[in-house]
Coordinates of C-alpha atoms and ligand atoms in Angstrom, one line a residue:
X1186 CA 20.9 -29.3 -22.5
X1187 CA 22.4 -26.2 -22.7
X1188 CA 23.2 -24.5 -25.8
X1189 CA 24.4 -26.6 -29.2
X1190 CA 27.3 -25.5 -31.6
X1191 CA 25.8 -25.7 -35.3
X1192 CA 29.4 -25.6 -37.3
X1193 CA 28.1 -24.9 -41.0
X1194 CA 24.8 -23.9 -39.4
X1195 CA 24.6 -21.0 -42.2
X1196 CA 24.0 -23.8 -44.9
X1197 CA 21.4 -25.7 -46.4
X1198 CA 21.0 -28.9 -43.8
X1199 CA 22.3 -26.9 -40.6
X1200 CA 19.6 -23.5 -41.0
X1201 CA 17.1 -26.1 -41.3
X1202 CA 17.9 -28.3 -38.6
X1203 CA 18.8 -25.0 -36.2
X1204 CA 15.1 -24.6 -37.0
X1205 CA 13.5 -27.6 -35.5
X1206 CA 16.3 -27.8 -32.7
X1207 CA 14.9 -24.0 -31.7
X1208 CA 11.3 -24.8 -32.2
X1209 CA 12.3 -27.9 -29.6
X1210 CA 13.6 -24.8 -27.2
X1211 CA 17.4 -26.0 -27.8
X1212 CA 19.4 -22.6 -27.8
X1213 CA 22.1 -22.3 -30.9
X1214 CA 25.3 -20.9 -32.0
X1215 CA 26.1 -21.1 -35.2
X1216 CA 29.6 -20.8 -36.9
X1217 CA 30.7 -20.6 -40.6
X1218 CA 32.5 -18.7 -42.7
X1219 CA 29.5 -18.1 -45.1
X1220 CA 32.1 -19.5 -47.8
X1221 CA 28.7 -21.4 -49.1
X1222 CA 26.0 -19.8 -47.3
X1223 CA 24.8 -16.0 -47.2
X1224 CA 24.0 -14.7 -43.5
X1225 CA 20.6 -13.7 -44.7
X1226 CA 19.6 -17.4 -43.7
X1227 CA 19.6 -16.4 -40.3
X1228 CA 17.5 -14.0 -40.0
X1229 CA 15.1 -16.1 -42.0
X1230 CA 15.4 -18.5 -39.4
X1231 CA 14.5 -16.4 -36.5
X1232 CA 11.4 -15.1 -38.6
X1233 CA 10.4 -18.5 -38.9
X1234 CA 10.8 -19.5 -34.7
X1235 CA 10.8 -15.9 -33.4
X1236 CA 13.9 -16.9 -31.2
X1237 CA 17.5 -15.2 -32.1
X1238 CA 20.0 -17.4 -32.8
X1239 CA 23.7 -16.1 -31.9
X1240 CA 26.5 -16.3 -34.6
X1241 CA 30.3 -16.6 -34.7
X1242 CA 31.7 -15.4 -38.3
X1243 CA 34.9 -18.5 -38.1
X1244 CA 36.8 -21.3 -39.4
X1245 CA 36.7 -24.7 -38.5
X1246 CA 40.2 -24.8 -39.5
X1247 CA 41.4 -22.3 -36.4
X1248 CA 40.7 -24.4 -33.0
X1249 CA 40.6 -20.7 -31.0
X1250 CA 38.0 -19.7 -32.7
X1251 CA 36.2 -22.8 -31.9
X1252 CA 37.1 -22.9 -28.5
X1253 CA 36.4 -19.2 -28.2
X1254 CA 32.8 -19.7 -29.5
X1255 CA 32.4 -22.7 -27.2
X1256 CA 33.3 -21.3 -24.7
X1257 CA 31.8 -18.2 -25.1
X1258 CA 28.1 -19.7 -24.7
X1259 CA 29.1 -22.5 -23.5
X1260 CA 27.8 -24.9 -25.5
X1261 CA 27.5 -28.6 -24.6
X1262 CA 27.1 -30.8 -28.2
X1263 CA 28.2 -29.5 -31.0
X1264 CA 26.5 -30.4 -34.5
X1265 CA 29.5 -30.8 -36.8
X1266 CA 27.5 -29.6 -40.8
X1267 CA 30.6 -27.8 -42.4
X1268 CA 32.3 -29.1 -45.1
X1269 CA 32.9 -28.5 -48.6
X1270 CA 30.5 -31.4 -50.7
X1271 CA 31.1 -31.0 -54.4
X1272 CA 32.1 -34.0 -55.8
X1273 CA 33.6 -32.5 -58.8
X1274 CA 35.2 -29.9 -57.4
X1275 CA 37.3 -32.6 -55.2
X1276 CA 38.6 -34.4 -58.1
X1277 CA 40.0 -31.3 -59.0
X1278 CA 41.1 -29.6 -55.7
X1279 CA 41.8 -32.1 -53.7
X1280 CA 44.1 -30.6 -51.4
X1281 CA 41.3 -28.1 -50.4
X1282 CA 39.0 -30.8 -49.6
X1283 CA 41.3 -32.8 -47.0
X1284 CA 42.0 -29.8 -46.2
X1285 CA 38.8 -28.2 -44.7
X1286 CA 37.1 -31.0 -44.3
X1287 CA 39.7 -33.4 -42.5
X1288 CA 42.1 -30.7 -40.6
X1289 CA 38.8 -29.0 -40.1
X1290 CA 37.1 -31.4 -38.3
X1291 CA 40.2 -32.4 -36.4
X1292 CA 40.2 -28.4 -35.0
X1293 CA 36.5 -29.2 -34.4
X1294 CA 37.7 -32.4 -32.0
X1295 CA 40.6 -30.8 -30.7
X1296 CA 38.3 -28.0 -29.4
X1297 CA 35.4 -29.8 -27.6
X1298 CA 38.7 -31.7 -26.1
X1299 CA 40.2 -28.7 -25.0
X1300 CA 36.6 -27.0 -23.6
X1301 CA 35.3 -30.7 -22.5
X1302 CA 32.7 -30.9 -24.7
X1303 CA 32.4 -34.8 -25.6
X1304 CA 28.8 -34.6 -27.8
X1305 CA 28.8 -34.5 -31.5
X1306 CA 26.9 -35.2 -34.3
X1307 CA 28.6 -35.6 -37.7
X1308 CA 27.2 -35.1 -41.1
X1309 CA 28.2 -38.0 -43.3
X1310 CA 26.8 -38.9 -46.1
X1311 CA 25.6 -42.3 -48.2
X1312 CA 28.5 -41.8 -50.3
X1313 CA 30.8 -43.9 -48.0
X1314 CA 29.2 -46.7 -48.5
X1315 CA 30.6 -46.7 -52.2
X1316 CA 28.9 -48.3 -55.2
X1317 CA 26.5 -50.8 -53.5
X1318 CA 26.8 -54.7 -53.3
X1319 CA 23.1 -54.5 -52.0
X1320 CA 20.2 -52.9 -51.9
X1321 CA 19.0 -51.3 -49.3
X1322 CA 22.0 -50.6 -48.2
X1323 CA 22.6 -51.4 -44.2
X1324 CA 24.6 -49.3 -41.8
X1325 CA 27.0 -52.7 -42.0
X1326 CA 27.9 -52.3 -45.7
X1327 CA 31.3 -52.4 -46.7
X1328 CA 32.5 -49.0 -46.8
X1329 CA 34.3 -47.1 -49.8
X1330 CA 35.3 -44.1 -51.4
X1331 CA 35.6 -42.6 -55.1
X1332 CA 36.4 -39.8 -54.9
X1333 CA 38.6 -36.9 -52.3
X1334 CA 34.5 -35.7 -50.8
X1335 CA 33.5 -39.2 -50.1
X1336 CA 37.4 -40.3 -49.1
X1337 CA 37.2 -37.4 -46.8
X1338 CA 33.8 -38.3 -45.1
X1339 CA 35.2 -42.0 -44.8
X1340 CA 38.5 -40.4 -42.9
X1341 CA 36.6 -38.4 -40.9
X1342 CA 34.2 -41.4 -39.9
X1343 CA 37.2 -43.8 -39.4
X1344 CA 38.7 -40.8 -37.0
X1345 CA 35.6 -40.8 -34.6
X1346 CA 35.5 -44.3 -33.9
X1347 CA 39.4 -44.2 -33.1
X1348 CA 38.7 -41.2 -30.9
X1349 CA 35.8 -43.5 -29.5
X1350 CA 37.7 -46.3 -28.7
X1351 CA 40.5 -44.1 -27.1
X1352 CA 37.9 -41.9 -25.0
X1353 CA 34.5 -44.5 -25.0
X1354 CA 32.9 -41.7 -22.6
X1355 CA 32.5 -39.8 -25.9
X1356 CA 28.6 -39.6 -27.5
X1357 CA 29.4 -39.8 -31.6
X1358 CA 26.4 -40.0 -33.9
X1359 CA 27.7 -40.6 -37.3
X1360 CA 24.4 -39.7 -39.6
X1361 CA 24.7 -40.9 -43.5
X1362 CA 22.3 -38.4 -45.1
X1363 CA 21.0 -40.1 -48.5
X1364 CA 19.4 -37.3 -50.7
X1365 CA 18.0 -34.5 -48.9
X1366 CA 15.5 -32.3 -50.8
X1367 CA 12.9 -29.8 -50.3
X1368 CA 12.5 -26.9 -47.8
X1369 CA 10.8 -25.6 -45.1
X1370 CA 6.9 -24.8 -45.1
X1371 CA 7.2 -21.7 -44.7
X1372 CA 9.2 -20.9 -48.3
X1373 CA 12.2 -18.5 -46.3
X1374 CA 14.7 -21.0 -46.3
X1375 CA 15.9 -23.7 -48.7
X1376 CA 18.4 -24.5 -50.9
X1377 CA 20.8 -22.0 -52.4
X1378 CA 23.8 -23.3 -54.4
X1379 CA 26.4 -20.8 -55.5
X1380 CA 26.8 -20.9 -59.4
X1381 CA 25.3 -24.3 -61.5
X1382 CA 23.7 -26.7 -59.2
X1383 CA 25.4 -29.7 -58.7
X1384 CA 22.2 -31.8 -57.9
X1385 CA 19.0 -32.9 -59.6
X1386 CA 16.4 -31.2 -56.9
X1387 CA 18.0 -27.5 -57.3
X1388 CA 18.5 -27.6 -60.8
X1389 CA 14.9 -28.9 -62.0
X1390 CA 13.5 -26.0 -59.3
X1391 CA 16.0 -22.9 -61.5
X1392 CA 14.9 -24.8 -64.6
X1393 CA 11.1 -24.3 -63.3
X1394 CA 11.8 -20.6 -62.0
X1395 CA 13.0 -19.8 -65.9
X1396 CA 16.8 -19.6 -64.4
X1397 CA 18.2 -22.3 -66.4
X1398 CA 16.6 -23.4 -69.9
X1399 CA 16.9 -27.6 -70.5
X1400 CA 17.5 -29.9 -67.6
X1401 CA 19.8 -32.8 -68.5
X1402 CA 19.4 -36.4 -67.3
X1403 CA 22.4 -37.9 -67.1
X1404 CA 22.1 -41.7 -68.5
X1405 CA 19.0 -43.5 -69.6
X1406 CA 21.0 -47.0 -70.0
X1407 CA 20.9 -47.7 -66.4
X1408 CA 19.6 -51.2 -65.1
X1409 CA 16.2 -49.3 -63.9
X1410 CA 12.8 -49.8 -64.3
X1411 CA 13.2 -46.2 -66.9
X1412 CA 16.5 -46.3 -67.9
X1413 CA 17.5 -43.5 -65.3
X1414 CA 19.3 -43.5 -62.1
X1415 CA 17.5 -43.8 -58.8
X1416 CA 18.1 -42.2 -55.5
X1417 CA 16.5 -42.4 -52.3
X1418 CA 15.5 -38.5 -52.1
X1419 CA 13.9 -37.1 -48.3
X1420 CA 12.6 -34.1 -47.1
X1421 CA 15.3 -31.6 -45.4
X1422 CA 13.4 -31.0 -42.3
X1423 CA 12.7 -34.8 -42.0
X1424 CA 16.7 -34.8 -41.5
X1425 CA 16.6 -32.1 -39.2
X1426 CA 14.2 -33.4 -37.1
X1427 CA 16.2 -37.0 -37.3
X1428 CA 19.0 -34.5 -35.7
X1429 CA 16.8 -33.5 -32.6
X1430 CA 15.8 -37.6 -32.4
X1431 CA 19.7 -37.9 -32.4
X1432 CA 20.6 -35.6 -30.3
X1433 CA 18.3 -37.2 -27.6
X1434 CA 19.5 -40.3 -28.1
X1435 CA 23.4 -39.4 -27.2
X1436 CA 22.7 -39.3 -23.6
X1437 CA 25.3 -42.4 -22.9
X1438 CA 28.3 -42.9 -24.2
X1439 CA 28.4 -44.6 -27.8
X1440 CA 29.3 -44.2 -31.4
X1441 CA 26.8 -45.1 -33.5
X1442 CA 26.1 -45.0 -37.0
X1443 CA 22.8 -44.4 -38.6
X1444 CA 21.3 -43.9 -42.3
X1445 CA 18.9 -41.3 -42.4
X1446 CA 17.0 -41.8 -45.6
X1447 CA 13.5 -42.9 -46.5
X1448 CA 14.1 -46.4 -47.7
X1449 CA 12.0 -45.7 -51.1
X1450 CA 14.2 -44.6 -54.3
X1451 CA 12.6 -43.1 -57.2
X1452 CA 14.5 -42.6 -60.8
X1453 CA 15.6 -39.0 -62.1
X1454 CA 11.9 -39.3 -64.7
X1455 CA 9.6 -39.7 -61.4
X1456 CA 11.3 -36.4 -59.7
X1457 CA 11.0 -34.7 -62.9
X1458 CA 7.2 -35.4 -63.1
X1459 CA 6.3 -35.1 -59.4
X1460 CA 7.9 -31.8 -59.7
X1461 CA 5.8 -30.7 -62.7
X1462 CA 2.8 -32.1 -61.2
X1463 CA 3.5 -30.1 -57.6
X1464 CA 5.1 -26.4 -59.8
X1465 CA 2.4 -26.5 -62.5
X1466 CA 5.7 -26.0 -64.9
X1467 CA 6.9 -28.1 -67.5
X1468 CA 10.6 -29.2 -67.0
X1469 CA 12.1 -29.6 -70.5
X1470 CA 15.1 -32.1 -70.3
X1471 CA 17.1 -33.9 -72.5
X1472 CA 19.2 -37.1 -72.4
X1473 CA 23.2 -36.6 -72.2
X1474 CA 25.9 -39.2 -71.0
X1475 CA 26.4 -40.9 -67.3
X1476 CA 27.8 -38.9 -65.1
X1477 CA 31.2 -40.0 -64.0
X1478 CA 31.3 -41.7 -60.6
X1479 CA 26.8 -42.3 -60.7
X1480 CA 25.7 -46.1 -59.4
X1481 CA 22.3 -47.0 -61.0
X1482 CA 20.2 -46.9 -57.7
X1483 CA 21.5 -46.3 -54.1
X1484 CA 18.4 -46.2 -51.2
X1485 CA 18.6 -46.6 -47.5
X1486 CA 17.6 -49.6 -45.2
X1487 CA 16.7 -46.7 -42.6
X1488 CA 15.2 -49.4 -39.9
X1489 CA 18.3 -49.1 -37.7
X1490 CA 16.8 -45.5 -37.2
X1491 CA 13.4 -45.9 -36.5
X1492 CA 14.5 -49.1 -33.7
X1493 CA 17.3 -46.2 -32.2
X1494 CA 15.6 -43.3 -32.5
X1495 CA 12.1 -43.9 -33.3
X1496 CA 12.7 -41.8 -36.1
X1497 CA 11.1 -42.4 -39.9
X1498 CA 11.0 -40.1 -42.6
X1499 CA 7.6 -39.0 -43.2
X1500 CA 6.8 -36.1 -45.8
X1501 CA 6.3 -37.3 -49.4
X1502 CA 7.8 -36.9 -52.4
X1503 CA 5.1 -34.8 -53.3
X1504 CA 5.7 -32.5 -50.1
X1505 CA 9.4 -32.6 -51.0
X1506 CA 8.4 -31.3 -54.6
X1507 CA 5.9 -28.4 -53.0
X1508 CA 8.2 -27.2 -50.7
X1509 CA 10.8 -26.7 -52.7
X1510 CA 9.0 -25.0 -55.2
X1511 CA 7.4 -22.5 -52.9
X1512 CA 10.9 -21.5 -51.7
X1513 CA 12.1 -21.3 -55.2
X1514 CA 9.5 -19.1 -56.5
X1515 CA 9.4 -16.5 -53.9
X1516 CA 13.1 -16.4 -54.1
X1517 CA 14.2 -16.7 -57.6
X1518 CA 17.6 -16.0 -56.8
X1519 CA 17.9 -17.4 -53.6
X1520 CA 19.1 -15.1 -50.5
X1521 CA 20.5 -13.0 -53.0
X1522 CA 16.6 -12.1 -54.4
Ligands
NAD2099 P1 26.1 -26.4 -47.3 O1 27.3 -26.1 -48.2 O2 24.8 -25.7 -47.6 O3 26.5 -26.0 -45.8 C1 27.8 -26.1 -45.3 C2 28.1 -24.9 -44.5 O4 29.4 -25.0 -44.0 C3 28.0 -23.6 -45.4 O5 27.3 -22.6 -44.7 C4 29.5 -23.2 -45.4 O6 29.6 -21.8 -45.5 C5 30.1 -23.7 -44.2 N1 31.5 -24.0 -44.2 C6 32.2 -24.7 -45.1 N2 33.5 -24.7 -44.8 C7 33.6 -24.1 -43.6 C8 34.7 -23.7 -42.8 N3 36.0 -24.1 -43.1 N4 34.5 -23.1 -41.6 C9 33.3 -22.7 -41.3 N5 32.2 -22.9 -42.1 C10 32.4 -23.6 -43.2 O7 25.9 -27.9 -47.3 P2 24.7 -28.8 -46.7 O8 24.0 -29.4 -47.9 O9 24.0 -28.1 -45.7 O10 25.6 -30.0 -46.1 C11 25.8 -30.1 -44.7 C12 26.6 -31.3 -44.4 O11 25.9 -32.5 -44.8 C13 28.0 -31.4 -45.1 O12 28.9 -32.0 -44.2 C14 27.7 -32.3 -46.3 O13 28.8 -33.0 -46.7 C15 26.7 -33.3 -45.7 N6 25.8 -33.9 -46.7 C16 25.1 -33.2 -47.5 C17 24.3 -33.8 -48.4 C18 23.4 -33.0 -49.4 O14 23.0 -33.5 -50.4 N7 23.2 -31.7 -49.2 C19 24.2 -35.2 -48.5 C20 25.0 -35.9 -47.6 C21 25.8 -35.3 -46.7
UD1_2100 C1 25.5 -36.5 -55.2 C2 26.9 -36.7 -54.9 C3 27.1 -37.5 -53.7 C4 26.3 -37.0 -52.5 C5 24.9 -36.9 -52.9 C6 23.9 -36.3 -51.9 C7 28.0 -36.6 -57.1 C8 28.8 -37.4 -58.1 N1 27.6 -37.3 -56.1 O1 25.0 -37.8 -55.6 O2 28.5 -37.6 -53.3 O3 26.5 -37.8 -51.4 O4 24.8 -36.1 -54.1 O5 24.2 -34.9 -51.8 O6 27.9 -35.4 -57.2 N2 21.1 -35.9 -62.3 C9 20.8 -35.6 -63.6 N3 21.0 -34.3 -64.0 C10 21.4 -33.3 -63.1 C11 21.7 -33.6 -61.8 C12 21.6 -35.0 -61.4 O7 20.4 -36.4 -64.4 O8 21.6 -32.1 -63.6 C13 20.9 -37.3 -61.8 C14 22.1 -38.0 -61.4 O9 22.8 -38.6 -62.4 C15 21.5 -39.0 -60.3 C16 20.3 -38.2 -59.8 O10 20.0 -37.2 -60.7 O11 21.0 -40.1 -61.0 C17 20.6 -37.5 -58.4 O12 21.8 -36.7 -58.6 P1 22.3 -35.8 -57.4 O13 21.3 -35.0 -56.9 O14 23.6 -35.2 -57.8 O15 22.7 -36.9 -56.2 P2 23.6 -38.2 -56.2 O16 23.9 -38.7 -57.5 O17 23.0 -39.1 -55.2

């Protein structure tokens, strides 16, 4: 295959999976506007694989760009990673969310149209699936939304298998990400959220590295074997390698959707502790109110995977804990150290 467009390939998910898709001799262009990313990533990643990876500074909102970049290098899948995914945030700028992510993505379309490139992978998330009827949750669930990020994944879902029905020859992965956590081996790339961590994983690791004092747990009153809320966490480059399986796998026309998660949930109280065991740090934390919008427990049934792709999530907890702690600690302050 020739080379692969990584839209939002700056970011947490997309450096990681340009990683594995270089280390699997895939050549990769990535684009993004750095708006939550720092270009530093990049050369971390060729450090890591020793292969160059070729960049386009753009916006998913401008097709030219797009087309420009595909065109460029002609590329012949493109990854689709960018997006703006803080729930909060959403609630309170909606406008901005439909904005980049739904005219975004349409750009996205519109340009592998317009350059006949009819391979894509999209970054969706567990979140449409809503709050759960059942656990674990199937790729058949009924699908719902709570807020404008998770309404905008849904649209954007619901979009692709219009565009599928209208053009079948088109190869659409849809992959619902549940938690993704840790970092690579290596400790040069990871996570790296701009301001006050939205998620559990990043904030316990600044709370470790003496960047933030107390964690709070949000909710101890939930129907849970401790009281707190439990999430089906997996490692990042498990994910990114599930995009390489993925990728594979769109060599006939289809759109399919997949969970990508381990199928094992642990509460907020086991993370905490596997992540003192793994840091040697104690993680003090207090108890505060639920956080608006939380379900009790949400883990994947990711079977559908591992019969499609012969993909399964295989690092532990503890390796998600280890990992993210070596990248934390050699860079306190993220790219930025
Ligand atoms: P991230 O913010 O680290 O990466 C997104 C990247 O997209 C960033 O580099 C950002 O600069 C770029 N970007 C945003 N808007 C852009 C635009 N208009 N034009 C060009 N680039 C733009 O996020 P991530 O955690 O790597 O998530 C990647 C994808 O996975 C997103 O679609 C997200 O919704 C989805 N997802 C993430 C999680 C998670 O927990 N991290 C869970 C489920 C789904
Ligand atoms: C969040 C997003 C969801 C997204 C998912 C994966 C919200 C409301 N939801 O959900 O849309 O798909 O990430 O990226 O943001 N917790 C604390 N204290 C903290 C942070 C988290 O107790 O400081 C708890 C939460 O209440 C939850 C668990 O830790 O029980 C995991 O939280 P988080 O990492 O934010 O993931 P999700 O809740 O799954």
């Amino acid at each position: 295959m020739g080379p692969i467009l990584l839209t939002g390939g700056a970011g947490y998910i997309g450096s990681h999976t340009g990683v594995e898709l270089l280390n699997a001799g895939h050549d990769i262009v990535v684009f993004d506007n750095f708006s939550n990313s720092h270009p530093e990533v990049l050369d971390r990643v060729e450090q890591i694989t020793g292969k160059s990876v070729h960049l386009v500074r753009g916006d998913i909102r401008h097709q030219a760009e797009l087309e420009a970049a595909i065109t460029t290098y002609n590329c012949q899948a493109v990854i689709h990673f960018a997006c703006l995914k803080a729930v909060g945030e959403s609630m309170e700028r909606p406008l901005e969310y439909y904005e980049n992510n739904v005219l975004g993505t349409l750009q996205v379309l519109q340009a592998m149209r317009a350059t006949g490139v009819n391979t894509l992978l999209f970054s969706s998330s567990a979140t449409v699936y809503g709050v759960p009827q059942y656990l674990p949750l199937k790729e058949t669930h009924p699908l719902s939304a709570t807020n404008p990020y998770a309404r905008s994944k849904l649209i954007i879902e619901d979009i692709l298998r219009d565009l599928h029905r209208a053009n079948p020859e088109w190869r659409i992965g849809i992959l619902r990400y549940f938690n993704p956590v840790g970092a690579h081996e290596s400790g040069l790339i990871g996570e790296d959220p701009l301001g006050v961590p939205n998620n559990l994983m990043p904030f316990i690791a600044q709370v470790a590295v003496g960047r933030r004092n107390t964690l709070q747990i949000w909710g101890r009153d939930y129907p849970t074997p401790d009281g707190t809320g439990i999430r089906d966490y997996l490692h990042v480059v498990d994910l990114a390698i599930g995009h390489l399986r993925a990728l594979q796998h769109l060599d006939t026309p289809q759109c399919l959707s997949l969970n990508l998660g381990t199928g094992t949930g642990y509460s907020v109280l086991e993370i905490v502790h596997a992540f003192e065991k793994s840091s040697g740090k104690t993680i003090p934390y207090e108890f505060a109110p639920r956080r608006t919008g939380d379900v009790a427990s949400c883990y994947a049934d990711p079977s559908l995977a591992l019969a499609v792709l012969g993909w399964k999530a295989e690092r532990t907890l503890e390796r998600m804990c280890e990992d993210t702690w070596r990248w934390q600690h050699h860079n306190i302050h993220g790219y930025r150290s």
